[in-house]
Amino acid sequence: MKLVLLGAAGSGKGTLAKSIVKDFNIPQLSTGDLLREVAKSGSDLGKEVGQYQQKGVLVPDEVTFKVLKERLAKDDCKNGFILDGYPRTLNQAKLLETIVDIDAVISIELEFDEIVKRLVSRRNCPNCGEIDNTEHEGYTGNCRKCKTPLFQRDDDKPEAIKTRLEVYKQNITPLINFYGDKVFKISSANSPSETYKPVKLFLERLQNE
Ligand code: AMP
């Protein structure tokens, strides 16, 4: 299954993708993560990418598409994948179409006020990638899985969040229209397991078609 996950930053894309990875045995390809790796490399390109990410604006298409194309060429993508964070614009969807046929698009929807609340309190583990939230019961500031101290992403600070949500708002309708009846819409207002239930049923049907 070749899947696209659409949704604003903080809407629960990453969490939903992890459930899909577990049940359907396909890799999650997050362009945000792939680009953060490039930024960490310290190269000139990495420095440039890091600046875009810090501000919450989109990295230029030629860079993002090249990084994604290289990842898609790896063996583990042969039986399918979930794209988390790509495409983000109509142009990116058109570029993607030149290399793969997408089977379905899951679009996660959540009120912007709730997204901002979730993003400002989001914390990440630099070691294992686990995500936590300062509002969660039992939050200690250390990772639940590996105990490493958590950190806040620079782009989870208020100014960058505003930019990221604006960028999302401008681009989402053309993307939904582009994918037409391939789109399955869900709300992530409830718990992650409630959000996942209808998605799982949808994907099981798709798999058996
Ligand atoms: P994310 O981790 O998905 O929230 O992405 C973090 C940042 O990475 C974004 O704000 C962009 O700067 C960059 N990024 C991720 N995916 C894309 C994409 N498809 N196109 C351009 N920039 C991207």
CSV table of C-alpha atoms and ligand atoms in Angstrom, one decimal:
chain,number,residue,atom,x,y,z
A,1,MET,CA,0.0,0.0,0.0
A,2,LYS,CA,1.4,3.4,-1.0
A,3,LEU,CA,-0.2,5.9,1.3
A,4,VAL,CA,0.0,9.6,2.0
A,5,LEU,CA,-0.9,11.1,5.4
A,6,LEU,CA,-2.1,14.7,5.2
A,7,GLY,CA,-2.5,16.8,8.3
A,8,ALA,CA,-1.1,20.0,10.0
A,9,ALA,CA,1.9,19.8,12.3
A,10,GLY,CA,0.6,18.6,15.6
A,11,SER,CA,-2.5,16.9,14.2
A,12,GLY,CA,-1.3,13.5,15.2
A,13,LYS,CA,0.2,12.3,11.8
A,14,GLY,CA,3.3,10.8,13.4
A,15,THR,CA,1.3,8.9,16.0
A,16,LEU,CA,-1.2,7.5,13.5
A,17,ALA,CA,1.7,6.6,11.1
A,18,LYS,CA,3.3,4.5,13.9
A,19,SER,CA,0.1,2.4,14.4
A,20,ILE,CA,-0.1,1.8,10.6
A,21,VAL,CA,3.6,0.8,10.5
A,22,LYS,CA,3.0,-1.8,13.2
A,23,ASP,CA,-0.1,-3.3,11.7
A,24,PHE,CA,0.6,-3.1,8.0
A,25,ASN,CA,4.3,-3.6,8.0
A,26,ILE,CA,5.3,-0.7,5.8
A,27,PRO,CA,7.8,2.0,6.6
A,28,GLN,CA,6.9,5.6,7.6
A,29,LEU,CA,8.8,8.2,5.6
A,30,SER,CA,8.8,11.5,7.3
A,31,THR,CA,10.3,14.3,5.2
A,32,GLY,CA,10.6,16.4,8.4
A,33,ASP,CA,12.8,13.7,9.9
A,34,LEU,CA,14.8,13.1,6.6
A,35,LEU,CA,15.4,16.8,6.3
A,36,ARG,CA,16.4,17.1,10.0
A,37,GLU,CA,19.1,14.5,9.3
A,38,VAL,CA,20.3,16.6,6.4
A,39,ALA,CA,20.4,19.7,8.6
A,40,LYS,CA,22.4,17.8,11.3
A,41,SER,CA,25.1,16.8,8.7
A,42,GLY,CA,26.6,20.3,9.1
A,43,SER,CA,27.2,20.6,5.3
A,44,ASP,CA,26.3,23.9,3.5
A,45,LEU,CA,23.1,22.4,2.3
A,46,GLY,CA,22.4,21.1,5.8
A,47,LYS,CA,22.8,24.6,7.2
A,48,GLU,CA,20.4,26.0,4.6
A,49,VAL,CA,17.8,23.3,5.4
A,50,GLY,CA,18.2,23.9,9.1
A,51,GLN,CA,17.4,27.6,8.6
A,52,TYR,CA,14.1,26.8,6.7
A,53,GLN,CA,13.1,24.3,9.3
A,54,GLN,CA,13.8,26.6,12.2
A,55,LYS,CA,11.5,29.3,10.7
A,56,GLY,CA,8.8,26.8,9.9
A,57,VAL,CA,8.8,27.6,6.2
A,58,LEU,CA,9.0,24.9,3.4
A,59,VAL,CA,12.4,23.7,2.3
A,60,PRO,CA,12.7,24.2,-1.5
A,61,ASP,CA,11.1,21.4,-3.6
A,62,GLU,CA,14.2,20.3,-5.4
A,63,VAL,CA,16.0,19.5,-2.1
A,64,THR,CA,13.0,17.9,-0.5
A,65,PHE,CA,12.1,15.8,-3.5
A,66,LYS,CA,15.7,14.6,-4.0
A,67,VAL,CA,15.9,13.5,-0.4
A,68,LEU,CA,12.5,11.7,-0.6
A,69,LYS,CA,13.3,10.0,-3.9
A,70,GLU,CA,16.5,8.6,-2.5
A,71,ARG,CA,14.6,7.2,0.5
A,72,LEU,CA,11.9,5.7,-1.8
A,73,ALA,CA,14.5,3.8,-3.8
A,74,LYS,CA,15.5,1.7,-0.7
A,75,ASP,CA,14.4,-1.9,-0.6
A,76,ASP,CA,12.0,-1.5,2.4
A,77,CYS,CA,9.7,0.6,0.3
A,78,LYS,CA,9.1,-2.1,-2.3
A,79,ASN,CA,5.8,-3.3,-0.7
A,80,GLY,CA,4.6,0.2,0.1
A,81,PHE,CA,5.1,3.1,2.5
A,82,ILE,CA,3.3,5.9,4.4
A,83,LEU,CA,4.4,9.4,3.5
A,84,ASP,CA,4.2,11.6,6.6
A,85,GLY,CA,4.7,15.3,5.7
A,86,TYR,CA,4.9,14.9,1.9
A,87,PRO,CA,3.4,16.3,-0.3
A,88,ARG,CA,2.7,19.6,1.3
A,89,THR,CA,1.9,21.5,-1.9
A,90,LEU,CA,0.2,20.8,-5.1
A,91,ASN,CA,3.5,21.0,-6.9
A,92,GLN,CA,5.0,18.4,-4.6
A,93,ALA,CA,2.0,16.1,-5.3
A,94,LYS,CA,2.6,16.5,-9.0
A,95,LEU,CA,6.3,15.7,-8.6
A,96,LEU,CA,5.4,12.6,-6.6
A,97,GLU,CA,3.0,11.4,-9.3
A,98,THR,CA,6.0,11.2,-11.7
A,99,ILE,CA,7.6,8.5,-9.6
A,100,VAL,CA,4.8,6.6,-7.8
A,101,ASP,CA,1.1,5.8,-7.9
A,102,ILE,CA,-0.5,6.6,-4.5
A,103,ASP,CA,-3.3,4.2,-3.5
A,104,ALA,CA,-4.9,6.3,-0.7
A,105,VAL,CA,-4.6,9.5,1.2
A,106,ILE,CA,-5.6,9.8,4.9
A,107,SER,CA,-6.3,13.4,5.9
A,108,ILE,CA,-6.3,14.1,9.6
A,109,GLU,CA,-8.4,17.1,10.7
A,110,LEU,CA,-8.2,19.0,14.0
A,111,GLU,CA,-9.1,22.6,15.1
A,112,PHE,CA,-6.1,25.0,14.9
A,113,ASP,CA,-6.6,26.1,18.6
A,114,GLU,CA,-6.2,22.5,19.7
A,115,ILE,CA,-3.2,22.0,17.4
A,116,VAL,CA,-1.4,25.0,18.9
A,117,LYS,CA,-2.1,23.7,22.5
A,118,ARG,CA,-0.6,20.3,21.5
A,119,LEU,CA,2.4,21.8,19.8
A,120,VAL,CA,3.6,24.2,22.5
A,121,SER,CA,3.6,21.4,25.0
A,122,ARG,CA,5.1,18.8,22.7
A,123,ARG,CA,8.5,17.4,23.8
A,124,ASN,CA,10.8,15.0,21.8
A,125,CYS,CA,13.4,12.5,22.7
A,126,PRO,CA,16.7,13.1,21.0
A,127,ASN,CA,17.7,9.5,21.4
A,128,CYS,CA,14.7,7.2,20.4
A,129,GLY,CA,12.3,9.7,18.7
A,130,GLU,CA,9.5,9.2,21.3
A,131,ILE,CA,7.1,12.1,21.6
A,132,ASP,CA,5.6,13.2,24.9
A,133,ASN,CA,3.6,16.2,26.1
A,134,THR,CA,4.1,18.3,29.3
A,135,GLU,CA,0.4,18.1,29.9
A,136,HIS,CA,0.4,14.3,30.1
A,137,GLU,CA,-0.1,12.6,33.5
A,138,GLY,CA,3.2,11.5,34.9
A,139,TYR,CA,5.3,13.7,32.6
A,140,THR,CA,8.8,14.0,34.1
A,141,GLY,CA,10.8,15.7,31.4
A,142,ASN,CA,12.6,12.4,30.6
A,143,CYS,CA,11.7,10.0,27.9
A,144,ARG,CA,9.1,7.3,28.9
A,145,LYS,CA,11.0,4.7,26.9
A,146,CYS,CA,14.7,5.4,27.3
A,147,LYS,CA,14.8,8.0,30.1
A,148,THR,CA,16.8,10.5,28.0
A,149,PRO,CA,16.0,14.2,28.8
A,150,LEU,CA,13.4,15.5,26.3
A,151,PHE,CA,13.7,18.7,24.3
A,152,GLN,CA,11.4,21.2,22.5
A,153,ARG,CA,11.9,21.5,18.8
A,154,ASP,CA,12.8,25.1,17.7
A,155,ASP,CA,9.8,25.0,15.3
A,156,ASP,CA,7.4,24.1,18.1
A,157,LYS,CA,7.8,27.6,19.5
A,158,PRO,CA,4.9,30.0,19.0
A,159,GLU,CA,6.2,32.1,16.0
A,160,ALA,CA,7.2,29.1,13.9
A,161,ILE,CA,4.0,27.3,14.8
A,162,LYS,CA,2.0,30.2,13.4
A,163,THR,CA,4.0,30.2,10.2
A,164,ARG,CA,3.7,26.4,9.8
A,165,LEU,CA,-0.1,26.5,10.3
A,166,GLU,CA,-0.4,29.3,7.7
A,167,VAL,CA,1.6,27.4,5.2
A,168,TYR,CA,-0.6,24.3,5.8
A,169,LYS,CA,-3.9,26.3,5.5
A,170,GLN,CA,-2.8,27.8,2.1
A,171,ASN,CA,-2.0,24.4,0.6
A,172,ILE,CA,-4.4,21.8,2.0
A,173,THR,CA,-7.5,22.5,-0.2
A,174,PRO,CA,-5.7,22.1,-3.6
A,175,LEU,CA,-4.1,18.9,-2.3
A,176,ILE,CA,-7.4,17.4,-1.2
A,177,ASN,CA,-8.9,18.4,-4.5
A,178,PHE,CA,-6.0,16.9,-6.4
A,179,TYR,CA,-6.4,13.5,-4.7
A,180,GLY,CA,-10.2,13.5,-5.0
A,181,ASP,CA,-11.9,10.2,-4.1
A,182,LYS,CA,-8.6,8.7,-2.8
A,183,VAL,CA,-9.0,10.8,0.3
A,184,PHE,CA,-10.2,9.3,3.6
A,185,LYS,CA,-10.9,12.1,6.2
A,186,ILE,CA,-10.7,11.6,9.9
A,187,SER,CA,-10.7,13.8,13.0
A,188,SER,CA,-8.0,13.4,15.7
A,189,ALA,CA,-10.0,15.3,18.4
A,190,ASN,CA,-10.2,12.1,20.4
A,191,SER,CA,-7.6,9.7,21.7
A,192,PRO,CA,-5.0,8.2,19.3
A,193,SER,CA,-6.7,4.8,19.5
A,194,GLU,CA,-10.1,6.3,18.6
A,195,THR,CA,-8.5,8.1,15.7
A,196,TYR,CA,-6.8,4.9,14.4
A,197,LYS,CA,-9.9,2.6,14.5
A,198,PRO,CA,-11.7,3.8,11.4
A,199,VAL,CA,-8.3,4.2,9.6
A,200,LYS,CA,-7.5,0.5,10.3
A,201,LEU,CA,-10.8,-0.6,8.9
A,202,PHE,CA,-10.3,1.5,5.8
A,203,LEU,CA,-6.8,0.1,5.2
A,204,GLU,CA,-7.9,-3.5,5.7
A,205,ARG,CA,-10.6,-3.0,3.1
A,206,LEU,CA,-8.1,-1.4,0.8
A,207,GLN,CA,-5.7,-4.2,1.2
A,208,ASN,CA,-8.3,-6.8,0.3
A,209,GLU,CA,-9.5,-5.0,-2.8
B,1,AMP,P1,7.6,18.2,10.2
B,1,AMP,O1,8.5,17.4,11.0
B,1,AMP,O2,6.8,17.4,9.3
B,1,AMP,O3,6.7,19.2,11.0
B,1,AMP,O4,8.5,19.2,9.3
B,1,AMP,C1,9.3,20.1,9.9
B,1,AMP,C2,9.9,21.1,8.8
B,1,AMP,O5,10.6,20.3,7.8
B,1,AMP,C3,8.8,21.9,8.0
B,1,AMP,O6,8.4,23.0,8.7
B,1,AMP,C4,9.7,22.2,6.8
B,1,AMP,O7,10.6,23.2,7.0
B,1,AMP,C5,10.4,20.9,6.5
B,1,AMP,N1,9.6,20.0,5.7
B,1,AMP,C6,9.1,18.8,6.0
B,1,AMP,N2,8.4,18.2,5.0
B,1,AMP,C7,8.5,19.1,4.0
B,1,AMP,C8,8.0,19.1,2.6
B,1,AMP,N3,7.2,18.2,2.1
B,1,AMP,N4,8.3,20.2,1.9
B,1,AMP,C9,9.1,21.2,2.3
B,1,AMP,N5,9.6,21.3,3.6
B,1,AMP,C10,9.3,20.3,4.4
